[in-house]
Amino acid sequence: MNRYILKSLAAVGLALAVGAPSSAQDAAPDPADWKAVKQAAEGQTVYWHAWGGSNAINDYIRWAGDRLAERHGVTVEHVKLKDTADAVSRVIAEKSAGKNQGGSVDLIWINGENFAAMKEKGLLFGPWAEDVPNWKYVDVEGKPAVTSDFTVPTDGLEAPWGMAQIIFYHDTAHLTDPPRSIPEILQWAKANPGRFAYPQPPDFVGSTFLKQAVIELAPNPDVLQQPVNETAYVTATEPLWQYLDELTPNLWRSGAAYPQSSTRLIQLMADGEIDLALSIELNAPSNAIANYELPDTVRSYVLDGGTIGNASFVAIPYNANAKAGAMVLANFLMSPEAQARKQDPAVWGSGTVLAMDKLDPKDRARFDAIELGVATLTPAELGEALPEPHPSWMVRLEQDWTARYGVGQ
Amino acid sequence: MGTVPVTTVRMAGRRPRRARFLPWAPLVTLVVMLGPVLAGILGTLAPAFGYMPALQGTGLSLGPLRALLEWPGLWRAVMLSLGVGLGATAISLAIVTLICAGWAGTRSFTMIERLLSPLLSVPHAAAAFGLAFLIAPSGWLSRGLSTWATGWTRPPDLLILQDPAGLSLIFGLVTKEVPFLLLMTLAALTQVRPASSLRVAQCLGYARITGWLKTVFPLVYRQIRLPVFAVLAFSMSVVDVAIILGPNTPPTLAVQVVRWMNDPDLALRFQAAAGAVLQLGLVLFGIGVWRLIEIAAGRLGKIWVSTGGRGWRGLDQVIRGAALILGATAALAVIAGLAGQVIWSFAGLWQFPDLLPDGFTWRNWHRYGTQLAGPAGETLIIAGAATGLALLLTLACLEAEHRHGLRPATRALWLLYLPLIVPQVAFLTGFQTLSIGAGLDGGRMAVIAAHLVFVLPYVFLSLADPWRAWDAKHDTTARALGAGPDRVLWMVRLPMLLRPVLIATAVGFAVSVGQYLPTLLVGAGRVPTLTTEAVALASGGDRRVTGVYALAQTAAALAPFALALVLPRLLWRNRKGLLHA
């Protein structure tokens, strides 16, 4: 035990002595030589840090792990996170401690702010994503979000594996004609106080609701694609604060308490506490119906002017221990087989990142065979997604929202 | 515990060889327990003052502190933490005191004793989930009254859970702290012999509660003071219960610190570290306030005792009844909450205002129950190892104290508090960074070491007082009959103190089972226990899954408590005197 303490003390010295650590890249596998990558991957264990709050997703990840073990001899361990930032913290902690190799995170499910932060701090391995074999199927032209993560260029540092878009849902037994735009939501909430809630920002869906509102209310929404600057911000958000000042007293609990996540909204609707909710998972309502969480009278829809959509990705930290295994896993996740299974509402129901016209007929048939759930929208009904604003907007919006509504007025 | 053996006191020249470890036990225990805490605090202090090379923080600055002070919710969050901590502690202590004063030694009290262990073993998060479903406007109570009594077909929009004043949070904490304090009080009562004091007081014409408060309470409080402080520090800095039941606009300081820690904006790590340091200061301040209340209560109590008032029997009866109702409410809330979890784990569709689900299904258990085995095994191994080590070190310390006269200075006793007082958020992230540097992270051993930090003080706290209060005359008698110190320990002292030892073991086990942050951070997420899995899944919000995991978690913590109560009764079937020795 004394040795343990000595080691800890040594670590203090180490942590203080490291200074600005070098992001030394050890002999990393080259994705262009895919055969070598597969060879290096065999026998590796990939610790995949991914949000663990959804049973459907956890089951899917287990399925992917089983396929990888069968075909490539790669073991996949799903490290179930409560928050993606936990994995980011971990990589930072490792960098602070000078652990520039053999890190504990091999693959992270990531996008938006987390990606922007890791990219900026040089915490990611790559570029690799655009050199793996299945990249050729990705719909780069039709889905700009796959190479522009919240406007931040991915630069091959992360591989897309799913599309998400904001949807609203309601129980038709209680609400037949839901509001179809941000201003209509306010009118409806005034007539039905306490029956609508959005998750508390900085929850991702809550913040996305704010961004959706800014896009619809701002005089010139184009400025949202640029990094935020003070004058543009004030002009763009002034209508938002007016809107929220009117909406908040008519929210669930009059805005004195907020649900902490979008999945909590499902429970609130089942409990009869709210009549209108939103999600970023297209299939969330259908899944909830299948799992007895919601009655089968629930339906989803998107707002008339369209809703925000984005892609989510997997990235490899700069100090990952099993980079080759992680690339093989990421490549599998982009395969038509894995993507089609992912889109199946009976499994998960998340949107694909692939272009149908790049697939051969056999693979396309996999997608055609998928039956959507009663509460899941077809791609045509979803329409084209609105682009995410630059991440810096989200940061400012979250800060100001917290100051105005998040700390008790 | 706590003093370095500068000169070892030799026992009359017959010191057995084997015991050579004993004189070092206090030091080893301190190092094992406090090393990680102190190292972790250093690892937190550095970024609080702007030093964190991985994030380009290489100089010292007051920037993080300034950013913290500029956060608009700070004042409210701080006041909330303080109010919740003091409120929950005061209410819990009052309920426990009045129950003991009114009912100790009666048949009802024996029943309360039996209820204690299952209640105590319910992990905090599980209890909080149960409670949330019970008291929500769309919860079980409301469903029970709808629609026949209230006419509600839709739940009312009432601010019951997550209320900005933290009342639901206080309620949730009280339901869990009352059993804990009661158990500690029971252990203390076995040493104080309250029956004789009470009999004397009653002979002199004192009403029951008045007599108990005047004669027994001062003796008992001295022994349960450490647990009371632990309760206070815990209530002020708890994270999981506060997330479930507490307010969010703003949340308590500890919750906010964890949020900053989890924010994608890495610059907030500095602010989080500053907040963690503030949380530490806040807990110390809270204890200071409590100490002042203690002194004031002590002065008033002395005056009250010396006036010689005998108490009014009618009022006495009312207080007695009220204490029982309050205690029963706390207990029933947890039990009903747990029952709710059982039903949810079998539930199909279950909407408001239905009292029961539309249908029952095995599906939830099929789907999630099969995934329980791995985490359950891991939980038991970690809890078993951490508790075993903690018990060994504690017994060695106490025995060293007894044999070698290594009595700790009163001030040294405070060291024991450190892991309980220092909020987890304040040192775990620092500790995480350090353990990675030492190559210790991510393994089961590291997690056991981290759990030991929290298990040790609880085991020590629950065992030290009964152990020290053991009548040394027994030792003298046994030694006079020719038994060596080892024989006295194994044949006389341990058997006589079997109950406190088992209770301490059970407490240690339950503490380990319930650990979330240490398991997650030190285990690098690679050591899945029932608790880490439950909290991760609970973020999905489906009460069915939460139910399955919460029940498994509860079962893991329940078993040792059942043993702690049953075992002495079985072993001492023929020596009832030992049960209350």
PDB file of N, CA and C in Angstrom, chain B residues 292-374:
ATOM      1  N   LEU B 292     -22.134  25.420  16.159  1.00  0.00           N
ATOM      2  CA  LEU B 292     -22.691  26.527  16.940  1.00  0.00           C
ATOM      3  C   LEU B 292     -24.062  26.133  17.494  1.00  0.00           C
ATOM      4  N   ILE B 293     -24.865  25.475  16.631  1.00  0.00           N
ATOM      5  CA  ILE B 293     -26.185  25.041  17.087  1.00  0.00           C
ATOM      6  C   ILE B 293     -26.021  24.053  18.240  1.00  0.00           C
ATOM      7  N   GLU B 294     -25.028  23.162  18.115  1.00  0.00           N
ATOM      8  CA  GLU B 294     -24.757  22.187  19.166  1.00  0.00           C
ATOM      9  C   GLU B 294     -24.460  22.885  20.495  1.00  0.00           C
ATOM     10  N   ILE B 295     -23.572  23.879  20.419  1.00  0.00           N
ATOM     11  CA  ILE B 295     -23.176  24.575  21.649  1.00  0.00           C
ATOM     12  C   ILE B 295     -24.393  25.254  22.277  1.00  0.00           C
ATOM     13  N   ALA B 296     -25.170  25.934  21.426  1.00  0.00           N
ATOM     14  CA  ALA B 296     -26.356  26.627  21.939  1.00  0.00           C
ATOM     15  C   ALA B 296     -27.325  25.620  22.555  1.00  0.00           C
ATOM     16  N   ALA B 297     -27.534  24.504  21.845  1.00  0.00           N
ATOM     17  CA  ALA B 297     -28.468  23.502  22.355  1.00  0.00           C
ATOM     18  C   ALA B 297     -27.958  22.919  23.667  1.00  0.00           C
ATOM     19  N   GLY B 298     -26.627  22.749  23.752  1.00  0.00           N
ATOM     20  CA  GLY B 298     -26.036  22.215  24.981  1.00  0.00           C
ATOM     21  C   GLY B 298     -26.292  23.145  26.163  1.00  0.00           C
ATOM     22  N   ARG B 299     -26.089  24.456  25.945  1.00  0.00           N
ATOM     23  CA  ARG B 299     -26.313  25.427  27.019  1.00  0.00           C
ATOM     24  C   ARG B 299     -27.766  25.412  27.466  1.00  0.00           C
ATOM     25  N   LEU B 300     -28.660  25.489  26.448  1.00  0.00           N
ATOM     26  CA  LEU B 300     -30.086  25.501  26.771  1.00  0.00           C
ATOM     27  C   LEU B 300     -30.468  24.216  27.491  1.00  0.00           C
ATOM     28  N   GLY B 301     -29.903  23.098  27.010  1.00  0.00           N
ATOM     29  CA  GLY B 301     -30.211  21.805  27.604  1.00  0.00           C
ATOM     30  C   GLY B 301     -29.838  21.763  29.072  1.00  0.00           C
ATOM     31  N   LYS B 302     -28.665  22.336  29.391  1.00  0.00           N
ATOM     32  CA  LYS B 302     -28.219  22.331  30.793  1.00  0.00           C
ATOM     33  C   LYS B 302     -29.207  23.088  31.671  1.00  0.00           C
ATOM     34  N   ILE B 303     -29.628  24.250  31.143  1.00  0.00           N
ATOM     35  CA  ILE B 303     -30.592  25.037  31.911  1.00  0.00           C
ATOM     36  C   ILE B 303     -31.875  24.230  32.102  1.00  0.00           C
ATOM     37  N   TRP B 304     -32.287  23.578  30.973  1.00  0.00           N
ATOM     38  CA  TRP B 304     -33.536  22.813  30.982  1.00  0.00           C
ATOM     39  C   TRP B 304     -33.452  21.684  32.011  1.00  0.00           C
ATOM     40  N   VAL B 305     -32.307  21.000  32.047  1.00  0.00           N
ATOM     41  CA  VAL B 305     -32.149  19.889  32.993  1.00  0.00           C
ATOM     42  C   VAL B 305     -32.185  20.423  34.419  1.00  0.00           C
ATOM     43  N   SER B 306     -31.472  21.564  34.648  1.00  0.00           N
ATOM     44  CA  SER B 306     -31.349  22.025  36.030  1.00  0.00           C
ATOM     45  C   SER B 306     -32.643  22.623  36.558  1.00  0.00           C
ATOM     46  N   THR B 307     -33.577  23.003  35.662  1.00  0.00           N
ATOM     47  CA  THR B 307     -34.847  23.498  36.186  1.00  0.00           C
ATOM     48  C   THR B 307     -35.663  22.369  36.806  1.00  0.00           C
ATOM     49  N   GLY B 308     -35.331  21.137  36.405  1.00  0.00           N
ATOM     50  CA  GLY B 308     -35.979  19.988  37.039  1.00  0.00           C
ATOM     51  C   GLY B 308     -37.407  19.751  36.620  1.00  0.00           C
ATOM     52  N   GLY B 309     -37.859  20.385  35.536  1.00  0.00           N
ATOM     53  CA  GLY B 309     -39.223  20.148  35.058  1.00  0.00           C
ATOM     54  C   GLY B 309     -39.423  18.674  34.726  1.00  0.00           C
ATOM     55  N   ARG B 310     -40.547  18.105  35.136  1.00  0.00           N
ATOM     56  CA  ARG B 310     -40.758  16.669  34.946  1.00  0.00           C
ATOM     57  C   ARG B 310     -41.418  16.349  33.613  1.00  0.00           C
ATOM     58  N   GLY B 311     -41.863  17.389  32.892  1.00  0.00           N
ATOM     59  CA  GLY B 311     -42.543  17.132  31.622  1.00  0.00           C
ATOM     60  C   GLY B 311     -44.012  16.822  31.863  1.00  0.00           C
ATOM     61  N   TRP B 312     -44.811  17.096  30.835  1.00  0.00           N
ATOM     62  CA  TRP B 312     -46.249  16.917  30.969  1.00  0.00           C
ATOM     63  C   TRP B 312     -46.636  15.662  30.221  1.00  0.00           C
ATOM     64  N   ARG B 313     -47.245  14.719  30.933  1.00  0.00           N
ATOM     65  CA  ARG B 313     -47.490  13.405  30.346  1.00  0.00           C
ATOM     66  C   ARG B 313     -48.345  13.443  29.081  1.00  0.00           C
ATOM     67  N   GLY B 314     -49.328  14.343  29.071  1.00  0.00           N
ATOM     68  CA  GLY B 314     -50.203  14.434  27.896  1.00  0.00           C
ATOM     69  C   GLY B 314     -49.408  14.804  26.659  1.00  0.00           C
ATOM     70  N   LEU B 315     -48.579  15.856  26.790  1.00  0.00           N
ATOM     71  CA  LEU B 315     -47.754  16.314  25.681  1.00  0.00           C
ATOM     72  C   LEU B 315     -46.788  15.208  25.267  1.00  0.00           C
ATOM     73  N   ASP B 316     -46.274  14.540  26.279  1.00  0.00           N
ATOM     74  CA  ASP B 316     -45.356  13.435  26.057  1.00  0.00           C
ATOM     75  C   ASP B 316     -45.969  12.397  25.116  1.00  0.00           C
ATOM     76  N   GLN B 317     -47.242  12.073  25.400  1.00  0.00           N
ATOM     77  CA  GLN B 317     -47.928  11.076  24.570  1.00  0.00           C
ATOM     78  C   GLN B 317     -48.087  11.569  23.141  1.00  0.00           C
ATOM     79  N   VAL B 318     -48.423  12.870  23.013  1.00  0.00           N
ATOM     80  CA  VAL B 318     -48.599  13.437  21.668  1.00  0.00           C
ATOM     81  C   VAL B 318     -47.301  13.351  20.888  1.00  0.00           C
ATOM     82  N   ILE B 319     -46.201  13.755  21.546  1.00  0.00           N
ATOM     83  CA  ILE B 319     -44.897  13.745  20.857  1.00  0.00           C
ATOM     84  C   ILE B 319     -44.522  12.312  20.468  1.00  0.00           C
ATOM     85  N   ARG B 320     -44.807  11.405  21.391  1.00  0.00           N
ATOM     86  CA  ARG B 320     -44.502   9.996  21.132  1.00  0.00           C
ATOM     87  C   ARG B 320     -45.209   9.511  19.870  1.00  0.00           C
ATOM     88  N   GLY B 321     -46.518   9.834  19.821  1.00  0.00           N
ATOM     89  CA  GLY B 321     -47.303   9.427  18.654  1.00  0.00           C
ATOM     90  C   GLY B 321     -46.782  10.086  17.385  1.00  0.00           C
ATOM     91  N   ALA B 322     -46.484  11.398  17.481  1.00  0.00           N
ATOM     92  CA  ALA B 322     -46.027  12.136  16.305  1.00  0.00           C
ATOM     93  C   ALA B 322     -44.717  11.556  15.796  1.00  0.00           C
ATOM     94  N   ALA B 323     -43.810  11.223  16.720  1.00  0.00           N
ATOM     95  CA  ALA B 323     -42.512  10.679  16.322  1.00  0.00           C
ATOM     96  C   ALA B 323     -42.702   9.390  15.541  1.00  0.00           C
ATOM     97  N   LEU B 324     -43.621   8.561  16.046  1.00  0.00           N
ATOM     98  CA  LEU B 324     -43.841   7.279  15.386  1.00  0.00           C
ATOM     99  C   LEU B 324     -44.431   7.495  13.992  1.00  0.00           C
ATOM    100  N   ILE B 325     -45.370   8.457  13.897  1.00  0.00           N
ATOM    101  CA  ILE B 325     -45.995   8.719  12.591  1.00  0.00           C
ATOM    102  C   ILE B 325     -44.952   9.246  11.596  1.00  0.00           C
ATOM    103  N   LEU B 326     -44.113  10.171  12.075  1.00  0.00           N
ATOM    104  CA  LEU B 326     -43.080  10.717  11.183  1.00  0.00           C
ATOM    105  C   LEU B 326     -42.132   9.623  10.714  1.00  0.00           C
ATOM    106  N   GLY B 327     -41.683   8.815  11.677  1.00  0.00           N
ATOM    107  CA  GLY B 327     -40.771   7.723  11.333  1.00  0.00           C
ATOM    108  C   GLY B 327     -41.427   6.754  10.372  1.00  0.00           C
ATOM    109  N   ALA B 328     -42.694   6.445  10.655  1.00  0.00           N
ATOM    110  CA  ALA B 328     -43.411   5.488   9.809  1.00  0.00           C
ATOM    111  C   ALA B 328     -43.596   6.055   8.408  1.00  0.00           C
ATOM    112  N   THR B 329     -43.873   7.377   8.321  1.00  0.00           N
ATOM    113  CA  THR B 329     -44.029   7.994   7.000  1.00  0.00           C
ATOM    114  C   THR B 329     -42.755   7.837   6.190  1.00  0.00           C
ATOM    115  N   ALA B 330     -41.623   8.133   6.844  1.00  0.00           N
ATOM    116  CA  ALA B 330     -40.347   8.009   6.146  1.00  0.00           C
ATOM    117  C   ALA B 330     -40.149   6.571   5.668  1.00  0.00           C
ATOM    118  N   ALA B 331     -40.447   5.621   6.555  1.00  0.00           N
ATOM    119  CA  ALA B 331     -40.239   4.215   6.206  1.00  0.00           C
ATOM    120  C   ALA B 331     -41.197   3.781   5.109  1.00  0.00           C
ATOM    121  N   LEU B 332     -42.479   4.147   5.274  1.00  0.00           N
ATOM    122  CA  LEU B 332     -43.481   3.730   4.292  1.00  0.00           C
ATOM    123  C   LEU B 332     -43.183   4.317   2.915  1.00  0.00           C
ATOM    124  N   ALA B 333     -42.675   5.544   2.902  1.00  0.00           N
ATOM    125  CA  ALA B 333     -42.375   6.183   1.619  1.00  0.00           C
ATOM    126  C   ALA B 333     -41.363   5.343   0.847  1.00  0.00           C
ATOM    127  N   VAL B 334     -40.320   4.903   1.556  1.00  0.00           N
ATOM    128  CA  VAL B 334     -39.297   4.096   0.877  1.00  0.00           C
ATOM    129  C   VAL B 334     -39.878   2.754   0.441  1.00  0.00           C
ATOM    130  N   ILE B 335     -40.651   2.132   1.339  1.00  0.00           N
ATOM    131  CA  ILE B 335     -41.203   0.812   1.020  1.00  0.00           C
ATOM    132  C   ILE B 335     -42.182   0.905  -0.150  1.00  0.00           C
ATOM    133  N   ALA B 336     -43.068   1.909  -0.101  1.00  0.00           N
ATOM    134  CA  ALA B 336     -44.029   2.067  -1.200  1.00  0.00           C
ATOM    135  C   ALA B 336     -43.296   2.398  -2.496  1.00  0.00           C
ATOM    136  N   GLY B 337     -42.245   3.218  -2.387  1.00  0.00           N
ATOM    137  CA  GLY B 337     -41.462   3.549  -3.576  1.00  0.00           C
ATOM    138  C   GLY B 337     -40.858   2.302  -4.192  1.00  0.00           C
ATOM    139  N   LEU B 338     -40.370   1.434  -3.314  1.00  0.00           N
ATOM    140  CA  LEU B 338     -39.770   0.177  -3.769  1.00  0.00           C
ATOM    141  C   LEU B 338     -40.829  -0.720  -4.407  1.00  0.00           C
ATOM    142  N   ALA B 339     -42.000  -0.747  -3.789  1.00  0.00           N
ATOM    143  CA  ALA B 339     -43.091  -1.536  -4.355  1.00  0.00           C
ATOM    144  C   ALA B 339     -43.431  -1.008  -5.750  1.00  0.00           C
ATOM    145  N   GLY B 340     -43.412   0.319  -5.879  1.00  0.00           N
ATOM    146  CA  GLY B 340     -43.652   0.919  -7.182  1.00  0.00           C
ATOM    147  C   GLY B 340     -42.635   0.433  -8.213  1.00  0.00           C
ATOM    148  N   GLN B 341     -41.370   0.337  -7.783  1.00  0.00           N
ATOM    149  CA  GLN B 341     -40.313  -0.142  -8.689  1.00  0.00           C
ATOM    150  C   GLN B 341     -40.574  -1.576  -9.107  1.00  0.00           C
ATOM    151  N   VAL B 342     -41.032  -2.392  -8.143  1.00  0.00           N
ATOM    152  CA  VAL B 342     -41.323  -3.791  -8.463  1.00  0.00           C
ATOM    153  C   VAL B 342     -42.386  -3.839  -9.554  1.00  0.00           C
ATOM    154  N   ILE B 343     -43.446  -3.052  -9.368  1.00  0.00           N
ATOM    155  CA  ILE B 343     -44.535  -3.081 -10.338  1.00  0.00           C
ATOM    156  C   ILE B 343     -44.064  -2.555 -11.690  1.00  0.00           C
ATOM    157  N   TRP B 344     -43.291  -1.465 -11.669  1.00  0.00           N
ATOM    158  CA  TRP B 344     -42.792  -0.933 -12.949  1.00  0.00           C
ATOM    159  C   TRP B 344     -41.959  -1.978 -13.684  1.00  0.00           C
ATOM    160  N   SER B 345     -41.195  -2.771 -12.931  1.00  0.00           N
ATOM    161  CA  SER B 345     -40.310  -3.725 -13.604  1.00  0.00           C
ATOM    162  C   SER B 345     -41.112  -4.805 -14.322  1.00  0.00           C
ATOM    163  N   PHE B 346     -42.388  -4.947 -13.990  1.00  0.00           N
ATOM    164  CA  PHE B 346     -43.236  -5.923 -14.675  1.00  0.00           C
ATOM    165  C   PHE B 346     -44.298  -5.237 -15.550  1.00  0.00           C
ATOM    166  N   ALA B 347     -44.207  -3.906 -15.686  1.00  0.00           N
ATOM    167  CA  ALA B 347     -45.322  -3.168 -16.266  1.00  0.00           C
ATOM    168  C   ALA B 347     -45.323  -3.183 -17.787  1.00  0.00           C
ATOM    169  N   GLY B 348     -46.498  -3.273 -18.368  1.00  0.00           N
ATOM    170  CA  GLY B 348     -46.714  -2.943 -19.771  1.00  0.00           C
ATOM    171  C   GLY B 348     -47.014  -1.450 -19.842  1.00  0.00           C
ATOM    172  N   LEU B 349     -47.983  -1.059 -20.658  1.00  0.00           N
ATOM    173  CA  LEU B 349     -48.360   0.357 -20.712  1.00  0.00           C
ATOM    174  C   LEU B 349     -49.014   0.750 -19.385  1.00  0.00           C
ATOM    175  N   TRP B 350     -48.587   1.885 -18.826  1.00  0.00           N
ATOM    176  CA  TRP B 350     -49.116   2.311 -17.523  1.00  0.00           C
ATOM    177  C   TRP B 350     -49.258   3.824 -17.540  1.00  0.00           C
ATOM    178  N   GLN B 351     -50.487   4.291 -17.780  1.00  0.00           N
ATOM    179  CA  GLN B 351     -50.708   5.726 -17.930  1.00  0.00           C
ATOM    180  C   GLN B 351     -51.490   6.297 -16.756  1.00  0.00           C
ATOM    181  N   PHE B 352     -51.411   7.606 -16.597  1.00  0.00           N
ATOM    182  CA  PHE B 352     -52.239   8.296 -15.628  1.00  0.00           C
ATOM    183  C   PHE B 352     -53.698   8.224 -16.103  1.00  0.00           C
ATOM    184  N   PRO B 353     -54.690   8.036 -15.253  1.00  0.00           N
ATOM    185  CA  PRO B 353     -54.650   7.912 -13.789  1.00  0.00           C
ATOM    186  C   PRO B 353     -54.755   6.466 -13.310  1.00  0.00           C
ATOM    187  N   ASP B 354     -54.288   5.506 -14.124  1.00  0.00           N
ATOM    188  CA  ASP B 354     -54.413   4.101 -13.724  1.00  0.00           C
ATOM    189  C   ASP B 354     -53.574   3.794 -12.502  1.00  0.00           C
ATOM    190  N   LEU B 355     -54.178   3.143 -11.519  1.00  0.00           N
ATOM    191  CA  LEU B 355     -53.460   2.786 -10.304  1.00  0.00           C
ATOM    192  C   LEU B 355     -52.466   1.665 -10.584  1.00  0.00           C
ATOM    193  N   LEU B 356     -52.815   0.801 -11.539  1.00  0.00           N
ATOM    194  CA  LEU B 356     -51.935  -0.305 -11.918  1.00  0.00           C
ATOM    195  C   LEU B 356     -51.781  -0.327 -13.436  1.00  0.00           C
ATOM    196  N   PRO B 357     -50.736  -0.995 -13.946  1.00  0.00           N
ATOM    197  CA  PRO B 357     -50.531  -1.035 -15.399  1.00  0.00           C
ATOM    198  C   PRO B 357     -51.675  -1.749 -16.121  1.00  0.00           C
ATOM    199  N   ASP B 358     -51.797  -1.458 -17.436  1.00  0.00           N
ATOM    200  CA  ASP B 358     -52.777  -2.167 -18.270  1.00  0.00           C
ATOM    201  C   ASP B 358     -52.500  -3.651 -18.279  1.00  0.00           C
ATOM    202  N   GLY B 359     -51.215  -3.985 -18.301  1.00  0.00           N
ATOM    203  CA  GLY B 359     -50.872  -5.403 -18.352  1.00  0.00           C
ATOM    204  C   GLY B 359     -49.528  -5.620 -17.686  1.00  0.00           C
ATOM    205  N   PHE B 360     -49.295  -6.871 -17.274  1.00  0.00           N
ATOM    206  CA  PHE B 360     -48.001  -7.212 -16.693  1.00  0.00           C
ATOM    207  C   PHE B 360     -47.233  -8.082 -17.680  1.00  0.00           C
ATOM    208  N   THR B 361     -45.901  -7.961 -17.667  1.00  0.00           N
ATOM    209  CA  THR B 361     -45.107  -8.717 -18.623  1.00  0.00           C
ATOM    210  C   THR B 361     -43.755  -9.091 -18.011  1.00  0.00           C
ATOM    211  N   TRP B 362     -43.239 -10.236 -18.450  1.00  0.00           N
ATOM    212  CA  TRP B 362     -41.895 -10.640 -18.029  1.00  0.00           C
ATOM    213  C   TRP B 362     -40.836 -10.009 -18.915  1.00  0.00           C
ATOM    214  N   ARG B 363     -41.308  -9.348 -19.979  1.00  0.00           N
ATOM    215  CA  ARG B 363     -40.411  -8.851 -20.999  1.00  0.00           C
ATOM    216  C   ARG B 363     -39.239  -8.027 -20.440  1.00  0.00           C
ATOM    217  N   ASN B 364     -39.562  -7.123 -19.486  1.00  0.00           N
ATOM    218  CA  ASN B 364     -38.505  -6.251 -18.955  1.00  0.00           C
ATOM    219  C   ASN B 364     -37.406  -7.066 -18.286  1.00  0.00           C
ATOM    220  N   TRP B 365     -37.833  -8.075 -17.527  1.00  0.00           N
ATOM    221  CA  TRP B 365     -36.832  -8.901 -16.827  1.00  0.00           C
ATOM    222  C   TRP B 365     -36.076  -9.782 -17.815  1.00  0.00           C
ATOM    223  N   HIS B 366     -36.786 -10.274 -18.837  1.00  0.00           N
ATOM    224  CA  HIS B 366     -36.102 -11.061 -19.866  1.00  0.00           C
ATOM    225  C   HIS B 366     -35.042 -10.221 -20.546  1.00  0.00           C
ATOM    226  N   ARG B 367     -35.459  -9.009 -20.867  1.00  0.00           N
ATOM    227  CA  ARG B 367     -34.596  -8.173 -21.675  1.00  0.00           C
ATOM    228  C   ARG B 367     -33.389  -7.654 -20.893  1.00  0.00           C
ATOM    229  N   TYR B 368     -33.627  -7.215 -19.665  1.00  0.00           N
ATOM    230  CA  TYR B 368     -32.546  -6.577 -18.913  1.00  0.00           C
ATOM    231  C   TYR B 368     -31.982  -7.477 -17.828  1.00  0.00           C
ATOM    232  N   GLY B 369     -32.797  -8.414 -17.333  1.00  0.00           N
ATOM    233  CA  GLY B 369     -32.353  -9.278 -16.234  1.00  0.00           C
ATOM    234  C   GLY B 369     -31.138 -10.088 -16.625  1.00  0.00           C
ATOM    235  N   THR B 370     -31.104 -10.531 -17.898  1.00  0.00           N
ATOM    236  CA  THR B 370     -29.980 -11.351 -18.345  1.00  0.00           C
ATOM    237  C   THR B 370     -28.680 -10.567 -18.371  1.00  0.00           C
ATOM    238  N   GLN B 371     -28.813  -9.232 -18.457  1.00  0.00           N
ATOM    239  CA  GLN B 371     -27.587  -8.426 -18.509  1.00  0.00           C
ATOM    240  C   GLN B 371     -27.059  -8.093 -17.109  1.00  0.00           C
ATOM    241  N   LEU B 372     -27.783  -8.577 -16.094  1.00  0.00           N
ATOM    242  CA  LEU B 372     -27.423  -8.201 -14.724  1.00  0.00           C
ATOM    243  C   LEU B 372     -26.219  -8.961 -14.192  1.00  0.00           C
ATOM    244  N   ALA B 373     -26.016 -10.193 -14.678  1.00  0.00           N
ATOM    245  CA  ALA B 373     -25.047 -11.093 -14.039  1.00  0.00           C
ATOM    246  C   ALA B 373     -23.653 -10.471 -13.939  1.00  0.00           C
ATOM    247  N   GLY B 374     -23.139  -9.935 -15.045  1.00  0.00           N
ATOM    248  CA  GLY B 374     -21.788  -9.372 -15.039  1.00  0.00           C
ATOM    249  C   GLY B 374     -21.628  -8.261 -14.021  1.00  0.00           C
TER     250      GLY B 374
END
